[in-house]
Amino acid sequence: MQTAEPSGVLAHVGENVRRYRAAAGLSQVSLADRSGVSRRTILKLEAGEANISLTGLDHLADALGVTFVDLVAAPSARRANINELAWRGSRPESVAMLLASVPATSEAQLWTWTLGAGDRYDAEPDPAGWSEMILVTDGAVRVEQESGSTDLGIGDHLAFPTAQRYAYVNSGRRIARFVRVVVS
């Protein structure tokens, strides 16, 4: 998280590190020893005053026995809709947003999809515990699920369990493109 300005995610990190550290019964010194992150950085993180690299967050999460997402997301955030700025580069247009997270036990697959105007993909239910995350990069996609439909435009994302019938639909007049991550 290389940013000079305070961000919501930095406040979440500080609060979450403090909460998970206390729950684990660790002092700042023992967390520093376990993670390889300096005690001073941990102190500043917990106060909402320090920046830390994404790798440093990974080390803290591992030392605390939690996930990266557990540290950066707002405690009340739904994992399917996190929307947190996790990194900012030196140029204003250089940013990384953590959009969503789903549990995984086996593997994750990254796909690019293109649907022509009026085309659709109908999926059979996957085994329980499988999920998908999609991000629309061009056009518009409707995701039809047993629980209802969601219309997505450019830049919109959706994370959902796939142990149900679902479909990707391009009801528009132009090509739709999206990135799809299948998690099992």
PDB file of C-alpha atoms in Angstrom:
ATOM      1  CA  MET A   1       0.000   0.000   0.000  1.00  0.00           C
ATOM      2  CA  GLN A   2       2.331   2.638  -1.181  1.00  0.00           C
ATOM      3  CA  THR A   3       0.313   5.780  -0.726  1.00  0.00           C
ATOM      4  CA  ALA A   4       1.122   9.054   1.004  1.00  0.00           C
ATOM      5  CA  GLU A   5      -2.466   9.760   1.990  1.00  0.00           C
ATOM      6  CA  PRO A   6      -4.495   7.950   4.628  1.00  0.00           C
ATOM      7  CA  SER A   7      -7.007   5.517   3.199  1.00  0.00           C
ATOM      8  CA  GLY A   8      -9.889   3.494   4.523  1.00  0.00           C
ATOM      9  CA  VAL A   9      -7.965   0.290   3.981  1.00  0.00           C
ATOM     10  CA  LEU A  10      -5.104   1.543   6.170  1.00  0.00           C
ATOM     11  CA  ALA A  11      -7.549   2.120   9.019  1.00  0.00           C
ATOM     12  CA  HIS A  12      -8.967  -1.379   8.448  1.00  0.00           C
ATOM     13  CA  VAL A  13      -5.478  -2.886   8.504  1.00  0.00           C
ATOM     14  CA  GLY A  14      -4.613  -1.194  11.782  1.00  0.00           C
ATOM     15  CA  GLU A  15      -7.872  -2.215  13.440  1.00  0.00           C
ATOM     16  CA  ASN A  16      -7.688  -5.769  12.091  1.00  0.00           C
ATOM     17  CA  VAL A  17      -4.025  -6.322  13.036  1.00  0.00           C
ATOM     18  CA  ARG A  18      -4.712  -5.107  16.564  1.00  0.00           C
ATOM     19  CA  ARG A  19      -7.860  -7.294  16.865  1.00  0.00           C
ATOM     20  CA  TYR A  20      -6.246 -10.475  15.482  1.00  0.00           C
ATOM     21  CA  ARG A  21      -3.054  -9.911  17.478  1.00  0.00           C
ATOM     22  CA  ALA A  22      -5.047  -9.550  20.706  1.00  0.00           C
ATOM     23  CA  ALA A  23      -7.154 -12.626  19.879  1.00  0.00           C
ATOM     24  CA  ALA A  24      -3.957 -14.635  19.356  1.00  0.00           C
ATOM     25  CA  GLY A  25      -2.530 -13.354  22.658  1.00  0.00           C
ATOM     26  CA  LEU A  26       0.517 -11.889  20.913  1.00  0.00           C
ATOM     27  CA  SER A  27       2.475  -8.802  21.876  1.00  0.00           C
ATOM     28  CA  GLN A  28       3.684  -6.450  19.155  1.00  0.00           C
ATOM     29  CA  VAL A  29       7.202  -7.803  19.736  1.00  0.00           C
ATOM     30  CA  SER A  30       6.164 -11.446  19.312  1.00  0.00           C
ATOM     31  CA  LEU A  31       4.151 -10.592  16.168  1.00  0.00           C
ATOM     32  CA  ALA A  32       7.202  -8.785  14.790  1.00  0.00           C
ATOM     33  CA  ASP A  33       9.353 -11.856  15.497  1.00  0.00           C
ATOM     34  CA  ARG A  34       6.848 -14.206  13.836  1.00  0.00           C
ATOM     35  CA  SER A  35       6.214 -12.042  10.778  1.00  0.00           C
ATOM     36  CA  GLY A  36       9.551 -10.397  10.091  1.00  0.00           C
ATOM     37  CA  VAL A  37       7.795  -7.013  10.117  1.00  0.00           C
ATOM     38  CA  SER A  38       9.378  -4.513  12.491  1.00  0.00           C
ATOM     39  CA  ARG A  39       7.685  -3.756  15.810  1.00  0.00           C
ATOM     40  CA  ARG A  40       7.766  -0.071  14.903  1.00  0.00           C
ATOM     41  CA  THR A  41       5.833  -0.752  11.679  1.00  0.00           C
ATOM     42  CA  ILE A  42       3.288  -2.831  13.606  1.00  0.00           C
ATOM     43  CA  LEU A  43       2.934  -0.039  16.193  1.00  0.00           C
ATOM     44  CA  LYS A  44       2.377   2.536  13.436  1.00  0.00           C
ATOM     45  CA  LEU A  45      -0.001   0.241  11.526  1.00  0.00           C
ATOM     46  CA  GLU A  46      -2.159  -0.230  14.603  1.00  0.00           C
ATOM     47  CA  ALA A  47      -2.235   3.552  15.013  1.00  0.00           C
ATOM     48  CA  GLY A  48      -3.266   3.971  11.349  1.00  0.00           C
ATOM     49  CA  GLU A  49      -0.076   5.881  10.537  1.00  0.00           C
ATOM     50  CA  ALA A  50       2.131   3.479   8.567  1.00  0.00           C
ATOM     51  CA  ASN A  51       2.287   2.193   5.032  1.00  0.00           C
ATOM     52  CA  ILE A  52       3.255  -1.413   4.401  1.00  0.00           C
ATOM     53  CA  SER A  53       3.898  -3.428   1.273  1.00  0.00           C
ATOM     54  CA  LEU A  54       1.444  -6.071   0.085  1.00  0.00           C
ATOM     55  CA  THR A  55       4.137  -8.662   0.864  1.00  0.00           C
ATOM     56  CA  GLY A  56       4.420  -7.296   4.407  1.00  0.00           C
ATOM     57  CA  LEU A  57       0.656  -7.710   4.803  1.00  0.00           C
ATOM     58  CA  ASP A  58       0.976 -11.303   3.583  1.00  0.00           C
ATOM     59  CA  HIS A  59       3.652 -11.940   6.245  1.00  0.00           C
ATOM     60  CA  LEU A  60       1.487 -10.422   8.991  1.00  0.00           C
ATOM     61  CA  ALA A  61      -1.552 -12.428   7.880  1.00  0.00           C
ATOM     62  CA  ASP A  62       0.464 -15.647   7.879  1.00  0.00           C
ATOM     63  CA  ALA A  63       1.890 -14.912  11.342  1.00  0.00           C
ATOM     64  CA  LEU A  64      -1.617 -14.215  12.668  1.00  0.00           C
ATOM     65  CA  GLY A  65      -3.141 -17.288  11.012  1.00  0.00           C
ATOM     66  CA  VAL A  66      -5.574 -15.238   8.924  1.00  0.00           C
ATOM     67  CA  THR A  67      -5.852 -14.305   5.250  1.00  0.00           C
ATOM     68  CA  PHE A  68      -4.701 -11.189   3.420  1.00  0.00           C
ATOM     69  CA  VAL A  69      -8.374 -10.289   2.939  1.00  0.00           C
ATOM     70  CA  ASP A  70      -8.999 -10.598   6.687  1.00  0.00           C
ATOM     71  CA  LEU A  71      -6.431  -7.819   7.217  1.00  0.00           C
ATOM     72  CA  VAL A  72      -7.440  -5.362   4.479  1.00  0.00           C
ATOM     73  CA  ALA A  73     -11.239  -5.609   4.406  1.00  0.00           C
ATOM     74  CA  ALA A  74     -13.544  -3.639   6.623  1.00  0.00           C
ATOM     75  CA  PRO A  75     -14.628  -5.969   9.439  1.00  0.00           C
ATOM     76  CA  SER A  76     -18.251  -5.714   8.275  1.00  0.00           C
ATOM     77  CA  ALA A  77     -17.487  -6.104   4.538  1.00  0.00           C
ATOM     78  CA  ARG A  78     -19.127  -8.904   2.602  1.00  0.00           C
ATOM     79  CA  ARG A  79     -16.359 -10.886   0.904  1.00  0.00           C
ATOM     80  CA  ALA A  80     -18.268 -10.803  -2.397  1.00  0.00           C
ATOM     81  CA  ASN A  81     -18.121  -6.999  -2.452  1.00  0.00           C
ATOM     82  CA  ILE A  82     -14.984  -5.703  -0.701  1.00  0.00           C
ATOM     83  CA  ASN A  83     -14.060  -2.754  -2.978  1.00  0.00           C
ATOM     84  CA  GLU A  84     -10.969  -1.577  -1.101  1.00  0.00           C
ATOM     85  CA  LEU A  85      -8.042   0.357  -2.499  1.00  0.00           C
ATOM     86  CA  ALA A  86      -5.103  -1.868  -1.543  1.00  0.00           C
ATOM     87  CA  TRP A  87      -2.248  -0.149  -3.410  1.00  0.00           C
ATOM     88  CA  ARG A  88      -1.506   3.199  -5.022  1.00  0.00           C
ATOM     89  CA  GLY A  89       1.496   3.818  -7.232  1.00  0.00           C
ATOM     90  CA  SER A  90       3.407   6.990  -7.883  1.00  0.00           C
ATOM     91  CA  ARG A  91       1.027   8.033 -10.683  1.00  0.00           C
ATOM     92  CA  PRO A  92      -2.647   8.812  -9.944  1.00  0.00           C
ATOM     93  CA  GLU A  93      -3.898   6.208 -12.435  1.00  0.00           C
ATOM     94  CA  SER A  94      -1.839   3.407 -10.842  1.00  0.00           C
ATOM     95  CA  VAL A  95      -4.094   1.670  -8.322  1.00  0.00           C
ATOM     96  CA  ALA A  96      -5.051  -1.850  -7.272  1.00  0.00           C
ATOM     97  CA  MET A  97      -8.543  -2.494  -5.947  1.00  0.00           C
ATOM     98  CA  LEU A  98      -9.430  -5.654  -4.068  1.00  0.00           C
ATOM     99  CA  LEU A  99     -12.923  -6.284  -5.389  1.00  0.00           C
ATOM    100  CA  ALA A 100     -13.991  -9.628  -3.960  1.00  0.00           C
ATOM    101  CA  SER A 101     -12.822 -12.823  -2.346  1.00  0.00           C
ATOM    102  CA  VAL A 102     -14.255 -16.333  -2.164  1.00  0.00           C
ATOM    103  CA  PRO A 103     -13.045 -19.356  -0.209  1.00  0.00           C
ATOM    104  CA  ALA A 104     -10.975 -21.940  -2.082  1.00  0.00           C
ATOM    105  CA  THR A 105      -9.889 -25.446  -1.239  1.00  0.00           C
ATOM    106  CA  SER A 106      -8.511 -26.823  -4.481  1.00  0.00           C
ATOM    107  CA  GLU A 107      -7.721 -24.449  -7.338  1.00  0.00           C
ATOM    108  CA  ALA A 108      -8.586 -21.214  -9.083  1.00  0.00           C
ATOM    109  CA  GLN A 109      -8.921 -20.818 -12.854  1.00  0.00           C
ATOM    110  CA  LEU A 110      -8.579 -17.504 -14.715  1.00  0.00           C
ATOM    111  CA  TRP A 111     -10.602 -17.148 -17.934  1.00  0.00           C
ATOM    112  CA  THR A 112     -11.331 -14.449 -20.491  1.00  0.00           C
ATOM    113  CA  TRP A 113     -14.766 -14.643 -22.108  1.00  0.00           C
ATOM    114  CA  THR A 114     -16.346 -12.968 -25.093  1.00  0.00           C
ATOM    115  CA  LEU A 115     -20.068 -13.149 -25.845  1.00  0.00           C
ATOM    116  CA  GLY A 116     -21.431 -11.921 -29.151  1.00  0.00           C
ATOM    117  CA  ALA A 117     -24.573  -9.800 -29.266  1.00  0.00           C
ATOM    118  CA  GLY A 118     -27.563 -11.891 -28.202  1.00  0.00           C
ATOM    119  CA  ASP A 119     -25.472 -14.909 -27.161  1.00  0.00           C
ATOM    120  CA  ARG A 120     -25.586 -16.716 -23.820  1.00  0.00           C
ATOM    121  CA  TYR A 121     -23.752 -19.387 -21.858  1.00  0.00           C
ATOM    122  CA  ASP A 122     -25.923 -21.688 -19.723  1.00  0.00           C
ATOM    123  CA  ALA A 123     -24.049 -23.474 -16.933  1.00  0.00           C
ATOM    124  CA  GLU A 124     -24.913 -26.583 -14.993  1.00  0.00           C
ATOM    125  CA  PRO A 125     -24.511 -26.390 -11.197  1.00  0.00           C
ATOM    126  CA  ASP A 126     -21.001 -26.966  -9.869  1.00  0.00           C
ATOM    127  CA  PRO A 127     -20.257 -28.974  -6.715  1.00  0.00           C
ATOM    128  CA  ALA A 128     -21.010 -27.290  -3.384  1.00  0.00           C
ATOM    129  CA  GLY A 129     -18.245 -24.896  -2.344  1.00  0.00           C
ATOM    130  CA  TRP A 130     -17.414 -23.685  -5.855  1.00  0.00           C
ATOM    131  CA  SER A 131     -17.663 -19.976  -6.708  1.00  0.00           C
ATOM    132  CA  GLU A 132     -17.020 -17.611  -9.572  1.00  0.00           C
ATOM    133  CA  MET A 133     -15.950 -14.005  -9.783  1.00  0.00           C
ATOM    134  CA  ILE A 134     -16.398 -12.024 -12.979  1.00  0.00           C
ATOM    135  CA  LEU A 135     -15.320  -8.536 -14.055  1.00  0.00           C
ATOM    136  CA  VAL A 136     -16.831  -6.958 -17.176  1.00  0.00           C
ATOM    137  CA  THR A 137     -14.219  -5.260 -19.362  1.00  0.00           C
ATOM    138  CA  ASP A 138     -16.380  -4.346 -22.385  1.00  0.00           C
ATOM    139  CA  GLY A 139     -20.095  -4.238 -23.139  1.00  0.00           C
ATOM    140  CA  ALA A 140     -22.669  -5.540 -20.689  1.00  0.00           C
ATOM    141  CA  VAL A 141     -23.387  -8.954 -19.181  1.00  0.00           C
ATOM    142  CA  ARG A 142     -26.448 -10.193 -17.330  1.00  0.00           C
ATOM    143  CA  VAL A 143     -25.779 -12.973 -14.827  1.00  0.00           C
ATOM    144  CA  GLU A 144     -28.928 -15.037 -14.358  1.00  0.00           C
ATOM    145  CA  GLN A 145     -29.014 -17.166 -11.197  1.00  0.00           C
ATOM    146  CA  GLU A 146     -31.739 -19.121  -9.461  1.00  0.00           C
ATOM    147  CA  SER A 147     -31.832 -16.299  -6.890  1.00  0.00           C
ATOM    148  CA  GLY A 148     -32.285 -13.573  -9.532  1.00  0.00           C
ATOM    149  CA  SER A 149     -30.447 -11.628 -12.221  1.00  0.00           C
ATOM    150  CA  THR A 150     -27.692  -9.031 -12.008  1.00  0.00           C
ATOM    151  CA  ASP A 151     -26.845  -6.622 -14.843  1.00  0.00           C
ATOM    152  CA  LEU A 152     -23.183  -5.666 -15.072  1.00  0.00           C
ATOM    153  CA  GLY A 153     -21.533  -2.948 -17.159  1.00  0.00           C
ATOM    154  CA  ILE A 154     -17.920  -2.082 -17.826  1.00  0.00           C
ATOM    155  CA  GLY A 155     -15.950  -2.192 -14.559  1.00  0.00           C
ATOM    156  CA  ASP A 156     -18.691  -3.976 -12.609  1.00  0.00           C
ATOM    157  CA  HIS A 157     -17.971  -7.259 -10.853  1.00  0.00           C
ATOM    158  CA  LEU A 158     -19.893 -10.068  -9.221  1.00  0.00           C
ATOM    159  CA  ALA A 159     -18.829 -12.924  -6.944  1.00  0.00           C
ATOM    160  CA  PHE A 160     -21.275 -15.782  -6.393  1.00  0.00           C
ATOM    161  CA  PRO A 161     -21.545 -19.473  -5.494  1.00  0.00           C
ATOM    162  CA  THR A 162     -22.051 -21.729  -8.530  1.00  0.00           C
ATOM    163  CA  ALA A 163     -23.736 -24.750  -6.940  1.00  0.00           C
ATOM    164  CA  GLN A 164     -26.835 -23.623  -8.857  1.00  0.00           C
ATOM    165  CA  ARG A 165     -27.925 -23.152 -12.473  1.00  0.00           C
ATOM    166  CA  TYR A 166     -26.667 -19.850 -13.844  1.00  0.00           C
ATOM    167  CA  ALA A 167     -26.116 -18.161 -17.184  1.00  0.00           C
ATOM    168  CA  TYR A 168     -24.093 -15.357 -18.737  1.00  0.00           C
ATOM    169  CA  VAL A 169     -26.209 -13.366 -21.190  1.00  0.00           C
ATOM    170  CA  ASN A 170     -25.304 -10.620 -23.642  1.00  0.00           C
ATOM    171  CA  SER A 171     -28.616  -8.990 -24.464  1.00  0.00           C
ATOM    172  CA  GLY A 172     -26.900  -5.967 -25.989  1.00  0.00           C
ATOM    173  CA  ARG A 173     -25.951  -5.108 -29.548  1.00  0.00           C
ATOM    174  CA  ARG A 174     -22.198  -5.163 -29.094  1.00  0.00           C
ATOM    175  CA  ILE A 175     -19.639  -7.736 -28.015  1.00  0.00           C
ATOM    176  CA  ALA A 176     -19.342  -8.271 -24.263  1.00  0.00           C
ATOM    177  CA  ARG A 177     -16.015  -9.228 -22.686  1.00  0.00           C
ATOM    178  CA  PHE A 178     -15.326 -10.278 -19.129  1.00  0.00           C
ATOM    179  CA  VAL A 179     -12.717 -11.908 -16.943  1.00  0.00           C
ATOM    180  CA  ARG A 180     -13.909 -14.978 -15.060  1.00  0.00           C
ATOM    181  CA  VAL A 181     -12.244 -16.644 -12.085  1.00  0.00           C
ATOM    182  CA  VAL A 182     -13.521 -20.104 -11.125  1.00  0.00           C
ATOM    183  CA  VAL A 183     -12.635 -21.155  -7.583  1.00  0.00           C
ATOM    184  CA  SER A 184     -13.045 -24.680  -6.251  1.00  0.00           C
TER     185      SER A 184
END
